[in-house]
XYZ file of C-alpha atoms in Angstrom:
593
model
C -115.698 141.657 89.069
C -117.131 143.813 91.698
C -120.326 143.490 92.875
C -122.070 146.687 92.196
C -124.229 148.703 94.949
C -126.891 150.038 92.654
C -127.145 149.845 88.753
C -124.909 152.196 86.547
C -128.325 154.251 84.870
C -128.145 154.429 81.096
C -130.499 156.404 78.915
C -130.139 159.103 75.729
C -132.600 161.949 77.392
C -130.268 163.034 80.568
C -128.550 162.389 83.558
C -127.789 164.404 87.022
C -125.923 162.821 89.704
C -124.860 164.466 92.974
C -124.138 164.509 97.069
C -127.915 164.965 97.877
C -131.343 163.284 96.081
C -132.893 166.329 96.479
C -130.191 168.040 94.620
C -130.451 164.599 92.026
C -134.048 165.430 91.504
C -134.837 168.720 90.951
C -131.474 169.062 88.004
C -133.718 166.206 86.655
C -136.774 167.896 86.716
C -135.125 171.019 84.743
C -134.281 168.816 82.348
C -137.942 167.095 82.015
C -139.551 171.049 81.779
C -137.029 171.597 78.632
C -133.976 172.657 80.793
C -130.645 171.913 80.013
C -127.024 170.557 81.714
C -126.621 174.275 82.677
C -130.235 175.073 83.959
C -130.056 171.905 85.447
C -126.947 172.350 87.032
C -127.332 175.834 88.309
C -130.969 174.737 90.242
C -129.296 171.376 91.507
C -126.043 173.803 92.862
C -129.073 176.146 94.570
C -130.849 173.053 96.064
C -127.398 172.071 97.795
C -127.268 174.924 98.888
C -130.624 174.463 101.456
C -129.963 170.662 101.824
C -126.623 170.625 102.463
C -125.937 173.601 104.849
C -122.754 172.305 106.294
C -120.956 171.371 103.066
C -121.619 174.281 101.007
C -123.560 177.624 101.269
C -124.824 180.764 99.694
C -121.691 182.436 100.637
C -119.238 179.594 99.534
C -117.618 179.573 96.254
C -117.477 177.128 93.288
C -115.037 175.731 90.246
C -117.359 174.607 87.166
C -116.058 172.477 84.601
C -118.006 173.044 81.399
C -118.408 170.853 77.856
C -119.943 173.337 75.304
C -121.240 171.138 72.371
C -121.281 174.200 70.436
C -117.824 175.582 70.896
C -116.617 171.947 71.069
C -114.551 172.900 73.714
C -113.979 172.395 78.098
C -114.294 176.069 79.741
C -113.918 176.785 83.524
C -116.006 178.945 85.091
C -113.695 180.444 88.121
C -116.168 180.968 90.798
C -113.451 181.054 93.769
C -112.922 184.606 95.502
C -110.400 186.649 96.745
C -108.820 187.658 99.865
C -110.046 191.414 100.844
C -108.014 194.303 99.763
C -107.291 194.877 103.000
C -106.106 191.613 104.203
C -102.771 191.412 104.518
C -99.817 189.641 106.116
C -98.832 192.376 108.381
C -102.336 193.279 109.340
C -103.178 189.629 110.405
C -99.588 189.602 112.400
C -100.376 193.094 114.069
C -103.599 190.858 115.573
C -100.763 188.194 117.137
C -101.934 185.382 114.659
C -99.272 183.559 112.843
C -101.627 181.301 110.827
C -105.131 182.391 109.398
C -108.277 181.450 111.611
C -110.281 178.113 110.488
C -113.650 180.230 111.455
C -115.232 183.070 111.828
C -114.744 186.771 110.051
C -111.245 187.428 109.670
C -110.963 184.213 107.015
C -113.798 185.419 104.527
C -113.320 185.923 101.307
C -115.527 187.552 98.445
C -118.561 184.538 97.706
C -117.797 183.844 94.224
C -121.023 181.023 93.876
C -123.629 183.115 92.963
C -121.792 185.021 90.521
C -120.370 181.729 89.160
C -123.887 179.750 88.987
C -125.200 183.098 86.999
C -122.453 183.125 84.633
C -123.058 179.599 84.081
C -126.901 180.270 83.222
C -125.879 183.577 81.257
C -123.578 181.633 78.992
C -124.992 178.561 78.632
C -128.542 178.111 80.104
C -131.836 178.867 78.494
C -133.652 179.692 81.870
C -134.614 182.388 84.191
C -133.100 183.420 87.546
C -136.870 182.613 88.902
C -137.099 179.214 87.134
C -134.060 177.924 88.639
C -133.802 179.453 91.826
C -137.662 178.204 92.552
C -136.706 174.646 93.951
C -134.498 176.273 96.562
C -136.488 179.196 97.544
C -139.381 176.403 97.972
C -136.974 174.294 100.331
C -135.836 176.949 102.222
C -139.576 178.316 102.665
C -141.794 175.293 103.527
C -138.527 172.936 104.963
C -136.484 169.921 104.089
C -135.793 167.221 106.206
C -132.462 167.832 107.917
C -129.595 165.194 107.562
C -128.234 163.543 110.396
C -124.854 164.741 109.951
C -126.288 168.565 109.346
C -128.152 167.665 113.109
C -124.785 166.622 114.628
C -122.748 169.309 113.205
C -125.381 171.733 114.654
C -125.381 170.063 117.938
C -121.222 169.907 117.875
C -121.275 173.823 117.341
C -124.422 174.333 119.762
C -122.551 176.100 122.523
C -120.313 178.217 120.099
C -123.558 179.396 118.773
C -125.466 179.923 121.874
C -122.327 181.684 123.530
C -120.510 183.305 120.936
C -122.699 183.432 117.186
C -126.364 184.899 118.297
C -127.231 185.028 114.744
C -126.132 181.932 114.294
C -128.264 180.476 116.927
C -131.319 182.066 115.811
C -131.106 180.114 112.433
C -129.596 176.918 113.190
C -131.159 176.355 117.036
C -134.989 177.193 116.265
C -136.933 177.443 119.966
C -133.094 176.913 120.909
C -132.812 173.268 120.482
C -131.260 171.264 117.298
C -133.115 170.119 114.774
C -133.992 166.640 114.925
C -132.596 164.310 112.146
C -135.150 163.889 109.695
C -137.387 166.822 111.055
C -138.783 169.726 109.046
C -135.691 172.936 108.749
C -136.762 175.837 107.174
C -134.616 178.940 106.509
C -137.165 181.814 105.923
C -134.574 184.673 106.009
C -132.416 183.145 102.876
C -135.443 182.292 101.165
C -136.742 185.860 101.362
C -133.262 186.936 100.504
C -133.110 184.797 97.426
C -136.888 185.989 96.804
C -135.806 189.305 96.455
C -133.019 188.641 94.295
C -135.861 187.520 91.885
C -137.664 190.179 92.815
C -135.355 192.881 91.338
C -134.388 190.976 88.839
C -137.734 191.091 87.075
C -137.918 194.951 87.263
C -135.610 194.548 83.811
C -138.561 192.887 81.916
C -138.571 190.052 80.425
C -135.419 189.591 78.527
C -133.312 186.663 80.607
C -129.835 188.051 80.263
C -131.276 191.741 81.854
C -132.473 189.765 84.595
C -129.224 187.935 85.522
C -127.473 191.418 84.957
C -129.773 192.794 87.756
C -129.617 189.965 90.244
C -125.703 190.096 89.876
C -125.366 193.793 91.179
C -128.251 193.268 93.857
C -125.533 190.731 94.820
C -122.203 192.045 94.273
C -122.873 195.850 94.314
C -126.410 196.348 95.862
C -128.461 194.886 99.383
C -126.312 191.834 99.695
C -123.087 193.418 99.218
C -124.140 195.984 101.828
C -125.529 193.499 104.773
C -121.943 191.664 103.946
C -119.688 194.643 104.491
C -121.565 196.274 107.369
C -121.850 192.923 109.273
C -117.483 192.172 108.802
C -117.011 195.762 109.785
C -119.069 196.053 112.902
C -118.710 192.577 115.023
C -115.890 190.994 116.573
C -116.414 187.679 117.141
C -114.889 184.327 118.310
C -112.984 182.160 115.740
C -110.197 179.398 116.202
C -107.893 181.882 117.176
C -109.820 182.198 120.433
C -110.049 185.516 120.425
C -113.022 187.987 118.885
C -111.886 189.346 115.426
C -113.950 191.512 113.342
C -114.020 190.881 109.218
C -112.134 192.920 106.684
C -114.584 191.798 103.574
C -116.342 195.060 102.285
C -118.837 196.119 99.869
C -116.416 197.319 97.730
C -114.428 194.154 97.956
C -117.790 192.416 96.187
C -118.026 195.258 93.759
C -114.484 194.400 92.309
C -114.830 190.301 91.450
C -116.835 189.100 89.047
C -116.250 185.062 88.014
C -113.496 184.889 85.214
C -113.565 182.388 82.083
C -110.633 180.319 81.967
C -109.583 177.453 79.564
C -108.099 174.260 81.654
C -104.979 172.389 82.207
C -105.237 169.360 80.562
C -102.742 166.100 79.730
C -103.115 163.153 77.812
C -103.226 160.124 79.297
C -103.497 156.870 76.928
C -106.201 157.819 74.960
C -107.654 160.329 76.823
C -107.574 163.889 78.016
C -107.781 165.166 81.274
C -108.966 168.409 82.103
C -108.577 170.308 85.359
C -108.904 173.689 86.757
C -106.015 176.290 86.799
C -103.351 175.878 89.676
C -105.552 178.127 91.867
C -107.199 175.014 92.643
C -105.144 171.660 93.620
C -106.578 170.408 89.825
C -102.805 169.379 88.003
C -102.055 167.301 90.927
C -104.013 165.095 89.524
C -102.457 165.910 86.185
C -99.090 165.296 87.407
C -100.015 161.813 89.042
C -101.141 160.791 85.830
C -98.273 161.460 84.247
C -95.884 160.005 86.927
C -98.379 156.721 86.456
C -98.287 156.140 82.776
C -94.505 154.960 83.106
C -95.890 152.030 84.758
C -97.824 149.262 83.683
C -101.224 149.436 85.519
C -102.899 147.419 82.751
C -101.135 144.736 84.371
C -101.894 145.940 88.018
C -104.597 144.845 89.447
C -106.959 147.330 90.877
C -106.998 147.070 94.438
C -103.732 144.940 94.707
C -100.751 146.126 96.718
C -98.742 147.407 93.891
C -102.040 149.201 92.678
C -102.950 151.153 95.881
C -98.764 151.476 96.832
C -98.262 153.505 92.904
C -101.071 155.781 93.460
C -100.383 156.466 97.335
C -96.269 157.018 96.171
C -96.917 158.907 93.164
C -99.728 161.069 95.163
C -96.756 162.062 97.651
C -94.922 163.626 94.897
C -97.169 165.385 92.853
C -98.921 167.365 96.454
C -95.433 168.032 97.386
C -95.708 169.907 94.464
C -98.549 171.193 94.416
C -97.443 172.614 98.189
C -93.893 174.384 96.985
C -95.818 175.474 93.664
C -99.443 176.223 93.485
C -101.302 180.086 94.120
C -102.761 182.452 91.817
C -101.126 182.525 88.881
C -102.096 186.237 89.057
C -99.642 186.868 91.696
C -97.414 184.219 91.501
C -95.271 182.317 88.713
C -96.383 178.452 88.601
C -94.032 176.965 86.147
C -97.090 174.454 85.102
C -95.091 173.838 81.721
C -92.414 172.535 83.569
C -94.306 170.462 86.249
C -95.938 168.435 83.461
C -93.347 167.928 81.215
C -91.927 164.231 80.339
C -88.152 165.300 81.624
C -89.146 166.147 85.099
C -91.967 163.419 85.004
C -89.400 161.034 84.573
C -87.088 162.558 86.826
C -89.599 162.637 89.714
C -90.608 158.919 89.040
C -87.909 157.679 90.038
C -88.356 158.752 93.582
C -90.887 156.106 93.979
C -89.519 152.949 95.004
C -90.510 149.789 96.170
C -90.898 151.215 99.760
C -93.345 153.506 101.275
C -92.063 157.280 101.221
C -91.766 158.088 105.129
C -89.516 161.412 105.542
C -91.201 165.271 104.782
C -92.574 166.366 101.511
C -90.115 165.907 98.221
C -91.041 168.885 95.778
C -88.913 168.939 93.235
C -87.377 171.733 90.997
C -89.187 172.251 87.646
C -86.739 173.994 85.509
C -83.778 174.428 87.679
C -86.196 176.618 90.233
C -85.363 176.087 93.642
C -88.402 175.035 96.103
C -89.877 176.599 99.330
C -92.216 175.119 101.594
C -94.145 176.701 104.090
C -93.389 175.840 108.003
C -95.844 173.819 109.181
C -97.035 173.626 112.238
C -96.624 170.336 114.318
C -99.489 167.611 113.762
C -101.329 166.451 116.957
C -101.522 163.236 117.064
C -105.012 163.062 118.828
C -106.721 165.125 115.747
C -108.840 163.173 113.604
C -107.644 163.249 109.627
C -108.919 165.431 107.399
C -111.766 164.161 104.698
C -112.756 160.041 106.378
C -116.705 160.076 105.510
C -118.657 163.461 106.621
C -117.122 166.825 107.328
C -114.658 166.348 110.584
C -116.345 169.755 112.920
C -114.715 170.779 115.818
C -116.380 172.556 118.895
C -115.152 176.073 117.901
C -116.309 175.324 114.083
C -113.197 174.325 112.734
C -113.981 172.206 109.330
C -111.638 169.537 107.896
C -112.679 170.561 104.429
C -115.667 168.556 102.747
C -117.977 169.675 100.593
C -120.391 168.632 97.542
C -120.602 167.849 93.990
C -123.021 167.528 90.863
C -122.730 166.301 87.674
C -124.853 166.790 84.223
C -125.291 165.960 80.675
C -128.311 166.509 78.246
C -129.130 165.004 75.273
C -127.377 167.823 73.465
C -124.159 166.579 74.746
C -123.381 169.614 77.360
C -121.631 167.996 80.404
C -120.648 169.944 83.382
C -118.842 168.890 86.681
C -119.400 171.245 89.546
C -118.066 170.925 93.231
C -119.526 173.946 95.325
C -118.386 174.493 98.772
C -117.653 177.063 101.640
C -120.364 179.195 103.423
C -120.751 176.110 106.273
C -123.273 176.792 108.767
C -120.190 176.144 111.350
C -117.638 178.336 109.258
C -119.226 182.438 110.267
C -121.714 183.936 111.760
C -124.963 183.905 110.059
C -125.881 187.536 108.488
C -129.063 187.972 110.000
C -130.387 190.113 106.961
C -129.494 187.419 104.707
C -129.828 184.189 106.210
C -126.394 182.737 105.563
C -122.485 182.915 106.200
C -119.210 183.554 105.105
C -117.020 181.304 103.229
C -113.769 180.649 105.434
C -111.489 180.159 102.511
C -108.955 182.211 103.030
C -107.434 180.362 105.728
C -106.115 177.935 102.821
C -103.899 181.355 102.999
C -100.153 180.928 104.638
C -99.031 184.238 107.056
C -95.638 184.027 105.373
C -94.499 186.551 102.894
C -92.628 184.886 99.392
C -94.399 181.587 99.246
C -96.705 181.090 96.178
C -100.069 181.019 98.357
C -99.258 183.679 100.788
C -102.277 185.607 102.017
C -101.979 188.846 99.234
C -104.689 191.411 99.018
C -107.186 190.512 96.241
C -105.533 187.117 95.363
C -107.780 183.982 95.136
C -106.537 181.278 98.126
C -104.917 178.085 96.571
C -108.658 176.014 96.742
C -108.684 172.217 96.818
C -111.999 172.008 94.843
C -110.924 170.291 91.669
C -113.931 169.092 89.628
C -112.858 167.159 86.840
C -113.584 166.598 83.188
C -112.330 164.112 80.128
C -112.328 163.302 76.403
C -111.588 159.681 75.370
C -110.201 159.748 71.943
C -110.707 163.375 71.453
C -114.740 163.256 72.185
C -116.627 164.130 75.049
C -116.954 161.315 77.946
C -116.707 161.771 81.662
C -118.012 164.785 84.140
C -116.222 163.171 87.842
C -115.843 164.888 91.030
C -116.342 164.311 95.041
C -116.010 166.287 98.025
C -113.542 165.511 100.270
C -110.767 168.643 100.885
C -106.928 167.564 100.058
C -108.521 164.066 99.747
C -110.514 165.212 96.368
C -108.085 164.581 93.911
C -106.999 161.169 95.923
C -110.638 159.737 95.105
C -111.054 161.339 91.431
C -107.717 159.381 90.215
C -108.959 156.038 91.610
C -112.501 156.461 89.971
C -110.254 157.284 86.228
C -107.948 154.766 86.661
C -110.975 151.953 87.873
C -112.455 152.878 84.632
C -109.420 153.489 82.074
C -107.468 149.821 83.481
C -110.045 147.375 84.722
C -112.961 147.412 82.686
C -115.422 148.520 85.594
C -118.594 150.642 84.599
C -119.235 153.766 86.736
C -121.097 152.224 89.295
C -119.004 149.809 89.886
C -115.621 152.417 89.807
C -117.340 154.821 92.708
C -118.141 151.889 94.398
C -115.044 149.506 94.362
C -112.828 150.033 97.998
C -111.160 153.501 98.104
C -108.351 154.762 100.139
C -106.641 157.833 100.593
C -102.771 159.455 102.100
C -102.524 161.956 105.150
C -99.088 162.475 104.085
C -99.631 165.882 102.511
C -100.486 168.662 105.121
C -103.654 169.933 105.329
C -104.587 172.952 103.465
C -107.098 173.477 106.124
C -106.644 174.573 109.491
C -104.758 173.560 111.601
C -102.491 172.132 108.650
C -101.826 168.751 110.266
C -100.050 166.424 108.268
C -99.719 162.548 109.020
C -96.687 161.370 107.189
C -96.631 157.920 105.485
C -100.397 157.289 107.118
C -103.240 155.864 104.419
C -106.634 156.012 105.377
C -107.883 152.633 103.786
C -111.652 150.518 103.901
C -111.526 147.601 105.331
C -112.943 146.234 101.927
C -109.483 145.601 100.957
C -107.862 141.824 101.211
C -105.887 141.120 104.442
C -102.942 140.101 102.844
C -103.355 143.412 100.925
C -103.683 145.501 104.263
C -100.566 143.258 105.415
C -98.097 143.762 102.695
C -98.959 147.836 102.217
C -97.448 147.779 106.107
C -94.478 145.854 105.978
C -93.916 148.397 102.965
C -93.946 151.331 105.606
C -97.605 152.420 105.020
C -99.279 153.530 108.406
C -102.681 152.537 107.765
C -105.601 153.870 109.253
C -108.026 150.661 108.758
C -111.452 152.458 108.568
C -115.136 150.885 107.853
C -115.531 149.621 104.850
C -118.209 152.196 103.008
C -116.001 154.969 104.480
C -113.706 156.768 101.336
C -115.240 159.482 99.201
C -118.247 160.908 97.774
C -118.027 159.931 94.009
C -120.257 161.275 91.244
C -120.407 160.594 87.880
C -122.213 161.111 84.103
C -120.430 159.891 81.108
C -121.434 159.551 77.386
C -120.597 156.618 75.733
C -121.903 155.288 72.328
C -125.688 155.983 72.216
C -125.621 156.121 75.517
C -125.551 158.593 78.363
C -124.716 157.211 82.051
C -124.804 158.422 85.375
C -123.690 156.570 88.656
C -123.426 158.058 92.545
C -121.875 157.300 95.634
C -123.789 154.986 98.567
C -121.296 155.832 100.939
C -123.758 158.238 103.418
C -126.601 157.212 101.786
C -127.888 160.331 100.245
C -125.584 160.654 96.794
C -127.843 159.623 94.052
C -128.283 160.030 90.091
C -131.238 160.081 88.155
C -131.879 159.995 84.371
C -133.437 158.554 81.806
């Protein structure tokens, strides 16, 4: 059995586990002062926000997973938003781009966090805006001690900032240096912006659901709204295009969203239920793996063997193939979900996966006779570093590979929730200098060709690869999972399940055991690279394993061996609740008792 990194914590009051300690802490400290999974979950996803500046911001959006003891039931809170009305194919053409910018203004999309996190506290929480927003504001006011990798991502992006993003620089490059790792960082501007959200929402008295009324139209239709629209419309500046673009996000794009309600996609797997987000988020990839897995017998697979890592790696190939011919809004596009998860075209598609690795270009199949279309791609380079190894890859010009952050909570009542948060990097837009953070890049997830499934359409959410994840073992409540990671996310949430479900590991031990993940999928990020038949695998793995997994036609990519993901976990089990985090980085960690 594995050797564990930490203990798996077990307790009956609660549990929070998450990317930062900071984050860990203060949902724990909620809970202490009477809080519960969504109070806590909402101040931990606030906290992240201040500690974790280049994974996820104020502007970024946010897919919650949520286990109502009450309504006995999963719900997903959709906090993902759209493309502006006025972005369009043509438009972005007429400007001589043929695929959508990795940073800057002409990528933003409507922030659909804070108007997630609310709904969250409106519909399930017990707490006010002030309570939970405190630990933040206090962060952001007196400091936090800056990460390393938040020092070197600042210090990668210097010279864009100092040349190109002003407002940038006067946030991130205080007496224009970089912070130190480990120094003080305070962000006064977003802690007087979230001040004031508190501010007006108090002038509705003291009734809690007023309040969160207020602070959502101070955000969506009032100050912040405003600074939003008026910065897109009047600066043109430098993104990976490498020319200045100016934003087409307005005030009146923010007016229009609010964050929708959704039940999830689930499947049975064994004995237990899966449940994902929609197929607006990469979510029944995971789904579909599952299902492609169960005709085999991993309860007599090893974990970590060469069989084990060469199923999960084949079956992976297949079901993001998918997921690239299929996925989009379902608002604006037909996803034949039904189809993609049904045992007929399971079995079908399983037999694609032989004893070989899979080497040649993406295999989507044809759920219900429908005939796929894939996007064109454009042409990996071969010197670009994949997408999702360890801590956020940053270019020069900005340009994120796509990580991001999670947390994870259950209360003594039973409510669970998995939340992964993300967009807004420091490194993605321009800082607003009225508000003290930037735009979420998202819609460059978005494809500049008309009739695919995730083409950029005005008002259409972009096909996200945030997929927290949720499940029920023998029809009751049990696991809250997720990680950061981009296209990588869903890689790293199956091998966590399937440590726990076939060898017997406890959650400590799953996060921790050696992790891997396929390149073969293109990138939903920019540039879209894609790697064909190339694993990025630990060097925790046994030679012989590493051996065989070649001669099988698996380029590996042998990295260090702490290297793969950014697991998070809380589960209830018997008497018990449980919460476990990842060491990899050294800064995921749970807390309970």
């Amino acid at each position: 059995m594995l050797e564990s990194t930490r203990p798996e914590l077990l307790g009956d009051f609660g549990m929070v586990a998450s990317t930062h300690w900071l984050a860990s802490q203060t949902g724990m400290s909620i809970l202490e002062r009477g809080g519960n999974a969504a109070d806590a979950a909402v101040a931990s996803g606030f906290v992240l926000q201040i500690v974790e500046p280049h994974l996820n911001g104020p502007g970024g959006e946010v897919p919650i997973l949520v286990w109502s003891e009450k309504e006995q039931k999963v719900e997903v809170i959709n906090g993902q938003g759209p493309a502006p009305q006025a972005a369009t194919v043509a438009r972005l053409k007429e400007r001589g781009l043929k695929i959508m910018p990795g940073t800057g203004l002409l990528s933003a999309v409507v922030p659909g966090a804070f108007g997630a996190w609310l709904s969250l506290l409106a519909r399930h929480g017990t707490m006010t805006l002030r309570e939970v927003l405190s630990p933040a504001i206090g962060l952001a006011q007196n400091g936090h001690p800056v990460l390393p990798r938040v020092s070197r991502t600042i210090e990668t992006v210097r010279e864009l900032f100092a040349e190109h993003w002003p407002s940038s620089a006067a946030v991130w490059l205080p007496g224009g240096e970089v912070p130190a790792p480990n120094s003080r960082f305070s962000n006064s501007v977003l802690a007087r912006t979230y001040m004031r959200l508190v501010e007006e929402a108090e002038t509705a008295g003291s009734d809690r659901e007023a309040q969160l009324e207020v602070a959502q139209r101070a955000w969506y239709q009032g100050f912040v709204a405003e600074a939003i629209g008026e910065f897109c419309a009047s600066n043109a500046v430098q993104d990976t295009s490498g020319q200045p673009n100016s934003g087409l996000l307005t005030a009146q794009d923010l007016a229009a969203w609010q964050a929708e309600v959704e039940d999830p996609v689930t499947l049975d797997y064994k004995n237990y239920t899966v449940a994902k987000t929609g197929p607006w988020g990469q979510g029944p990839v995971m789904l579909q793996q599952l299902a492609l897995l169960e005709g085999f017998d991993l309860d007599g697979i090893a974990p970590g063997s060469v069989d084990w890592v060469h199923l999960i790696v084949e079956s992976g190939k297949l079901a993001f193939a998918d997921r690239e011919a299929w996925y989009g809004d379902p608002r604006f596009t037909e996803v034949p979900l039904d189809d993609l998860l049904s045992p007929e075209y399971t079995a079908a598609r399983r037999e694609l996966i032989a004893h070989d690795a899979a080497s040649t270009a993406l295999l989507p199949g044809s759920p219900g006779g429908r005939t796929p279309v894939l996007p064109e791609y454009p042409q990996a380079s071969l010197t670009t570093p994949a997408a999702g190894v360890g801590e956020p890859t940053v270019a020069h010009n900005g340009e994120t590979r796509g990580d991001t952050c999670h947390v994870d909570v259950v209360d003594s009542d039973g409510m669970m929730i998995s939340a992964t948060p993300s967009g807004g990097w420091l490194q993605a837009s321009p800082t607003i200098p009225e508000l003290g953070f930037c735009l979420s890049s998202r819609a460059q997830m978005f494809w500049l060709q008309e009739g695919l499934p995730n083409s950029l359409r005005p008002g259409a959410r972009p096909r996200t690869t945030l997929t927290p994840s949720f499940a029920l073992r023998d029809g009751k409540p049990w696991l809250a999972f997720g990680t950061p990671g981009g296209d990588s996310q869903d890689q790293w949430n199956i091998q966590l399940f399937l440590n726990l479900v076939h060898s017997g590991m406890n959650l400590q031990e799953a996060i921790d055991a050696p992790a891997f993940h396929s390149t073969h999928v293109p990138s939903s990020f920019y540039p879209r690279e894609s790697f064909p038949a190339q694993v990025m695998i630990e060097d925790r793995f046994a030679p012989e394993v590493l051996q065989e997994l070649a001669r099988r036609g698996h380029d590996l990519k042998v990295g260090a061996g702490w290297t793969e993901g950014r697991l998070s976990a809380v589960a209830r089990d018997g008497e018990w609740l449980k919460a476990a985090a990842n060491p990899r980085g050294a800064q995921g960690y749970a807390a309970g008792r």
